[in-house]
Amino acid sequence: GEDVEQSLFLSVREGDSSVINCTYTDSSSTYLYWYKQEPGAGLQLLTYIFSNMDMKQDQRLTVLLNKKDKHLSLRIADTQTGDSAIYFCAEKGGATNKLIFGTGTLLAVQP
Amino acid sequence: SAVISQKPSRDICQRGTSLTIQCQVDSQVTMMFWYRQQPGQSLTLIATANQGSEATYESGFVIDKFPISRPNLTFSTLTVSNMSPEDSSIYLCSVEREQETQYFGPGTRLLVL
């Protein structure tokens, strides 16, 4: 079945770049997403990428997709303390509208 | 994007009781979804709710436990029935908008004692 994996934790210093990685198994994925969840809040859609793209940049965020290796990454440039949150990647399979979420990566930004 | 509200935002309930969670969207949408996020875990889809038809439940979730209503294109409810402490979770609704994007409500935090 479909499976999406992420590392559990990432700690960076303020001003550095953060790279959060995600691997998935469904080769028919059409869209891949990054969501941010701050403490006590719902999920905020950060960005998404269509499966026929390799890269997407949106201000401080850069998404890289390696479809051959089924690997997705989110790079946050100039990481700020306000970026501290849990980041979820999610993939949408080709056959359904269902989103499959990763395990989430807790990003801790040290001042 | 979409503006989505949920009521209640949080609740503490006794085991054996039921709680109905409401989800309201600021514009008409075809697809609405209900997810569960257990403590410290990722999100799991409970069901897809389309207006005018029965909700479609994922494996491990049944209508008797999680009845869903979708009376119109801007509103849905999820009921958590006969609750037990294992139902303590965050329940989130989401809607699908343009370009295959899903937007989430703020969630309902449920604690069952």
mmCIF file of C-alpha atoms in Angstrom:
data_model
loop_
_atom_site.group_PDB
_atom_site.id
_atom_site.type_symbol
_atom_site.label_atom_id
_atom_site.label_comp_id
_atom_site.label_asym_id
_atom_site.label_seq_id
_atom_site.Cartn_x
_atom_site.Cartn_y
_atom_site.Cartn_z
ATOM 1 C CA GLY A 1 0.000 0.000 0.000
ATOM 2 C CA GLU A 2 0.911 3.642 0.002
ATOM 3 C CA ASP A 3 3.445 4.782 2.543
ATOM 4 C CA VAL A 4 5.016 8.177 3.231
ATOM 5 C CA GLU A 5 8.034 8.498 5.514
ATOM 6 C CA GLN A 6 9.769 11.464 7.103
ATOM 7 C CA SER A 7 12.478 11.916 9.685
ATOM 8 C CA LEU A 8 11.031 12.812 13.071
ATOM 9 C CA PHE A 9 13.145 15.785 14.107
ATOM 10 C CA LEU A 10 15.292 18.536 12.643
ATOM 11 C CA SER A 11 17.081 21.229 14.609
ATOM 12 C CA VAL A 12 18.641 24.278 12.943
ATOM 13 C CA ARG A 13 19.944 27.670 13.981
ATOM 14 C CA GLU A 14 18.087 30.838 13.075
ATOM 15 C CA GLY A 15 19.264 32.145 9.713
ATOM 16 C CA ASP A 16 20.431 28.748 8.438
ATOM 17 C CA SER A 17 18.633 26.752 5.765
ATOM 18 C CA SER A 18 16.425 23.821 6.724
ATOM 19 C CA VAL A 19 15.891 20.796 4.521
ATOM 20 C CA ILE A 20 13.052 18.435 5.369
ATOM 21 C CA ASN A 21 12.952 15.166 3.467
ATOM 22 C CA CYS A 22 10.131 12.829 2.538
ATOM 23 C CA THR A 23 9.963 9.517 0.703
ATOM 24 C CA TYR A 24 6.849 7.916 -0.723
ATOM 25 C CA THR A 25 6.014 4.647 -2.391
ATOM 26 C CA ASP A 26 3.121 5.354 -4.757
ATOM 27 C CA SER A 27 4.622 5.819 -8.213
ATOM 28 C CA SER A 28 1.257 7.037 -9.546
ATOM 29 C CA SER A 29 1.192 10.084 -7.255
ATOM 30 C CA THR A 30 -0.119 13.120 -9.086
ATOM 31 C CA TYR A 31 0.459 15.898 -6.562
ATOM 32 C CA LEU A 32 2.726 16.196 -3.541
ATOM 33 C CA TYR A 33 2.162 18.696 -0.761
ATOM 34 C CA TRP A 34 3.841 20.301 2.205
ATOM 35 C CA TYR A 35 1.742 21.343 5.202
ATOM 36 C CA LYS A 36 2.785 23.177 8.364
ATOM 37 C CA GLN A 37 1.178 22.577 11.757
ATOM 38 C CA GLU A 38 1.967 25.006 14.546
ATOM 39 C CA PRO A 39 1.225 24.015 18.159
ATOM 40 C CA GLY A 40 -2.508 23.913 18.818
ATOM 41 C CA ALA A 41 -3.376 24.820 15.235
ATOM 42 C CA GLY A 42 -4.725 23.115 12.151
ATOM 43 C CA LEU A 43 -2.770 22.382 8.993
ATOM 44 C CA GLN A 44 -1.606 25.205 6.764
ATOM 45 C CA LEU A 45 -0.921 24.402 3.118
ATOM 46 C CA LEU A 46 2.561 25.728 2.366
ATOM 47 C CA THR A 47 3.138 24.610 -1.185
ATOM 48 C CA TYR A 48 2.574 21.749 -3.586
ATOM 49 C CA ILE A 49 4.146 20.349 -6.718
ATOM 50 C CA PHE A 50 2.746 18.474 -9.648
ATOM 51 C CA SER A 51 4.438 15.155 -10.267
ATOM 52 C CA ASN A 52 5.799 16.151 -13.680
ATOM 53 C CA MET A 53 7.817 18.996 -12.142
ATOM 54 C CA ASP A 54 11.297 18.769 -10.635
ATOM 55 C CA MET A 55 11.353 21.956 -8.649
ATOM 56 C CA LYS A 56 9.104 24.713 -7.406
ATOM 57 C CA GLN A 57 10.202 27.879 -5.643
ATOM 58 C CA ASP A 58 7.960 30.150 -3.610
ATOM 59 C CA GLN A 59 9.760 32.929 -1.722
ATOM 60 C CA ARG A 60 11.817 31.200 1.010
ATOM 61 C CA LEU A 61 10.492 27.764 0.123
ATOM 62 C CA THR A 62 11.992 25.443 -2.478
ATOM 63 C CA VAL A 63 10.462 22.066 -3.243
ATOM 64 C CA LEU A 64 12.544 19.442 -5.024
ATOM 65 C CA LEU A 65 11.023 16.275 -6.450
ATOM 66 C CA ASN A 66 13.006 13.251 -7.563
ATOM 67 C CA LYS A 67 10.311 11.096 -9.072
ATOM 68 C CA LYS A 68 12.680 8.262 -9.941
ATOM 69 C CA ASP A 69 13.698 7.872 -6.284
ATOM 70 C CA LYS A 70 10.254 8.936 -4.988
ATOM 71 C CA HIS A 71 11.924 11.582 -2.855
ATOM 72 C CA LEU A 72 10.519 15.000 -1.984
ATOM 73 C CA SER A 73 12.246 17.735 -0.050
ATOM 74 C CA LEU A 74 11.334 21.138 1.344
ATOM 75 C CA ARG A 75 14.081 23.701 1.771
ATOM 76 C CA ILE A 76 13.391 26.739 3.933
ATOM 77 C CA ALA A 77 15.912 29.514 3.405
ATOM 78 C CA ASP A 78 16.874 31.883 6.232
ATOM 79 C CA THR A 79 14.926 29.859 8.792
ATOM 80 C CA GLN A 80 13.220 31.925 11.479
ATOM 81 C CA THR A 81 11.962 31.016 14.943
ATOM 82 C CA GLY A 82 8.432 31.374 13.552
ATOM 83 C CA ASP A 83 9.159 28.450 11.264
ATOM 84 C CA SER A 84 9.254 26.112 14.283
ATOM 85 C CA ALA A 85 6.419 23.665 13.692
ATOM 86 C CA ILE A 86 5.639 20.174 12.479
ATOM 87 C CA TYR A 87 5.909 19.778 8.708
ATOM 88 C CA PHE A 88 3.907 17.090 6.941
ATOM 89 C CA CYS A 89 4.404 15.935 3.398
ATOM 90 C CA ALA A 90 1.433 14.336 1.674
ATOM 91 C CA GLU A 91 0.849 12.658 -1.629
ATOM 92 C CA LYS A 92 -2.252 12.242 -3.691
ATOM 93 C CA GLY A 93 -2.491 8.951 -5.509
ATOM 94 C CA GLY A 94 -3.445 8.696 -9.128
ATOM 95 C CA ALA A 95 -6.629 6.754 -8.543
ATOM 96 C CA THR A 96 -8.259 8.637 -5.675
ATOM 97 C CA ASN A 97 -8.593 12.089 -4.170
ATOM 98 C CA LYS A 98 -7.239 10.771 -0.922
ATOM 99 C CA LEU A 99 -4.199 12.399 0.671
ATOM 100 C CA ILE A 100 -1.675 10.118 2.331
ATOM 101 C CA PHE A 101 0.273 11.974 4.994
ATOM 102 C CA GLY A 102 3.787 11.419 6.186
ATOM 103 C CA THR A 103 4.696 10.970 9.812
ATOM 104 C CA GLY A 104 5.612 14.633 10.227
ATOM 105 C CA THR A 105 8.956 16.316 10.976
ATOM 106 C CA LEU A 106 9.292 18.527 14.017
ATOM 107 C CA LEU A 107 11.462 21.510 13.065
ATOM 108 C CA ALA A 108 13.057 23.294 16.002
ATOM 109 C CA VAL A 109 14.730 26.609 15.249
ATOM 110 C CA GLN A 110 17.308 27.700 17.800
ATOM 111 C CA PRO A 111 17.827 31.451 18.249
ATOM 112 C CA SER B 1 -7.761 29.226 -0.519
ATOM 113 C CA ALA B 2 -10.766 28.582 1.726
ATOM 114 C CA VAL B 3 -11.948 29.814 5.106
ATOM 115 C CA ILE B 4 -13.022 26.840 7.185
ATOM 116 C CA SER B 5 -14.392 26.899 10.711
ATOM 117 C CA GLN B 6 -15.065 24.042 13.089
ATOM 118 C CA LYS B 7 -17.192 23.822 16.194
ATOM 119 C CA PRO B 8 -16.435 23.064 18.923
ATOM 120 C CA SER B 9 -12.759 23.929 18.944
ATOM 121 C CA ARG B 10 -12.242 21.564 21.871
ATOM 122 C CA ASP B 11 -14.277 19.439 24.242
ATOM 123 C CA ILE B 12 -13.905 17.063 27.140
ATOM 124 C CA CYS B 13 -16.453 14.249 27.088
ATOM 125 C CA GLN B 14 -17.392 11.259 29.180
ATOM 126 C CA ARG B 15 -17.034 7.776 27.778
ATOM 127 C CA GLY B 16 -20.208 6.377 26.257
ATOM 128 C CA THR B 17 -21.461 9.750 25.068
ATOM 129 C CA SER B 18 -21.456 11.175 21.527
ATOM 130 C CA LEU B 19 -20.144 14.440 20.123
ATOM 131 C CA THR B 20 -21.093 16.111 16.858
ATOM 132 C CA ILE B 21 -18.468 18.284 15.198
ATOM 133 C CA GLN B 22 -19.492 20.915 12.676
ATOM 134 C CA CYS B 23 -17.498 22.127 9.694
ATOM 135 C CA GLN B 24 -18.469 25.283 7.802
ATOM 136 C CA VAL B 25 -16.823 26.554 4.602
ATOM 137 C CA ASP B 26 -17.026 30.078 3.228
ATOM 138 C CA SER B 27 -17.959 28.929 -0.291
ATOM 139 C CA GLN B 28 -19.472 25.936 -2.011
ATOM 140 C CA VAL B 29 -17.234 22.906 -2.409
ATOM 141 C CA THR B 30 -17.893 19.492 -3.844
ATOM 142 C CA MET B 31 -15.500 17.401 -1.793
ATOM 143 C CA MET B 32 -15.196 17.554 1.978
ATOM 144 C CA PHE B 33 -13.053 15.224 4.066
ATOM 145 C CA TRP B 34 -12.801 14.261 7.715
ATOM 146 C CA TYR B 35 -9.451 13.290 9.236
ATOM 147 C CA ARG B 36 -8.309 12.107 12.641
ATOM 148 C CA GLN B 37 -4.964 12.995 14.193
ATOM 149 C CA GLN B 38 -4.224 10.911 17.242
ATOM 150 C CA PRO B 39 -1.826 12.361 19.830
ATOM 151 C CA GLY B 40 1.645 12.723 18.369
ATOM 152 C CA GLN B 41 0.604 11.040 15.145
ATOM 153 C CA SER B 42 0.001 11.942 11.536
ATOM 154 C CA LEU B 43 -3.383 12.405 9.898
ATOM 155 C CA THR B 44 -5.605 9.523 8.888
ATOM 156 C CA LEU B 45 -8.575 9.950 6.573
ATOM 157 C CA ILE B 46 -11.851 8.846 8.134
ATOM 158 C CA ALA B 47 -14.218 9.474 5.237
ATOM 159 C CA THR B 48 -15.031 11.558 2.199
ATOM 160 C CA ALA B 49 -18.322 13.450 2.316
ATOM 161 C CA ASN B 50 -19.976 14.514 -0.922
ATOM 162 C CA GLN B 51 -23.248 16.392 -0.976
ATOM 163 C CA GLY B 52 -26.214 14.297 -1.974
ATOM 164 C CA SER B 53 -24.617 10.908 -1.416
ATOM 165 C CA GLU B 54 -23.513 8.633 1.392
ATOM 166 C CA ALA B 55 -20.094 9.283 2.842
ATOM 167 C CA THR B 56 -17.313 6.952 1.734
ATOM 168 C CA TYR B 57 -15.435 5.478 4.689
ATOM 169 C CA GLU B 58 -11.840 4.342 4.790
ATOM 170 C CA SER B 59 -10.750 0.966 6.037
ATOM 171 C CA GLY B 60 -11.087 0.778 9.804
ATOM 172 C CA PHE B 61 -13.840 3.392 10.050
ATOM 173 C CA VAL B 62 -17.563 2.605 10.020
ATOM 174 C CA ILE B 63 -20.708 4.669 9.709
ATOM 175 C CA ASP B 64 -22.153 3.492 13.029
ATOM 176 C CA LYS B 65 -19.163 4.899 14.885
ATOM 177 C CA PHE B 66 -18.611 8.015 12.755
ATOM 178 C CA PRO B 67 -21.879 9.079 11.114
ATOM 179 C CA ILE B 68 -21.453 11.987 8.740
ATOM 180 C CA SER B 69 -23.956 14.438 7.309
ATOM 181 C CA ARG B 70 -23.496 16.678 4.271
ATOM 182 C CA PRO B 71 -26.732 18.611 3.887
ATOM 183 C CA ASN B 72 -25.366 21.237 1.495
ATOM 184 C CA LEU B 73 -22.226 22.375 -0.302
ATOM 185 C CA THR B 74 -20.860 24.484 2.564
ATOM 186 C CA PHE B 75 -21.484 22.361 5.658
ATOM 187 C CA SER B 76 -20.794 18.934 7.101
ATOM 188 C CA THR B 77 -20.939 17.237 10.489
ATOM 189 C CA LEU B 78 -19.028 14.306 11.942
ATOM 190 C CA THR B 79 -20.374 12.514 15.007
ATOM 191 C CA VAL B 80 -18.087 10.464 17.227
ATOM 192 C CA SER B 81 -20.442 7.927 18.782
ATOM 193 C CA ASN B 82 -20.232 5.950 22.006
ATOM 194 C CA MET B 83 -16.868 7.479 22.783
ATOM 195 C CA SER B 84 -14.003 5.778 24.558
ATOM 196 C CA PRO B 85 -10.646 7.240 25.652
ATOM 197 C CA GLU B 86 -9.123 5.841 22.437
ATOM 198 C CA ASP B 87 -11.205 8.401 20.507
ATOM 199 C CA SER B 88 -9.230 11.240 22.077
ATOM 200 C CA SER B 89 -7.771 12.970 19.031
ATOM 201 C CA ILE B 90 -7.864 16.061 16.907
ATOM 202 C CA TYR B 91 -10.585 15.827 14.272
ATOM 203 C CA LEU B 92 -10.068 17.954 11.180
ATOM 204 C CA CYS B 93 -12.235 18.670 8.203
ATOM 205 C CA SER B 94 -10.799 19.683 4.872
ATOM 206 C CA VAL B 95 -12.093 20.772 1.489
ATOM 207 C CA GLU B 96 -10.697 20.392 -1.983
ATOM 208 C CA ARG B 97 -10.374 23.530 -4.049
ATOM 209 C CA GLU B 98 -8.711 24.458 -7.317
ATOM 210 C CA GLN B 99 -5.659 22.656 -8.584
ATOM 211 C CA GLU B 100 -6.158 19.653 -6.405
ATOM 212 C CA THR B 101 -5.377 21.495 -3.190
ATOM 213 C CA GLN B 102 -6.885 20.587 0.168
ATOM 214 C CA TYR B 103 -7.390 23.195 2.859
ATOM 215 C CA PHE B 104 -7.935 22.283 6.480
ATOM 216 C CA GLY B 105 -10.034 23.624 9.272
ATOM 217 C CA PRO B 106 -8.476 24.491 12.651
ATOM 218 C CA GLY B 107 -9.443 21.138 14.140
ATOM 219 C CA THR B 108 -11.525 19.978 17.096
ATOM 220 C CA ARG B 109 -9.534 18.730 20.061
ATOM 221 C CA LEU B 110 -11.395 15.952 21.823
ATOM 222 C CA LEU B 111 -10.501 14.408 25.158
ATOM 223 C CA VAL B 112 -12.560 11.445 26.341
ATOM 224 C CA LEU B 113 -12.378 10.567 30.011
#
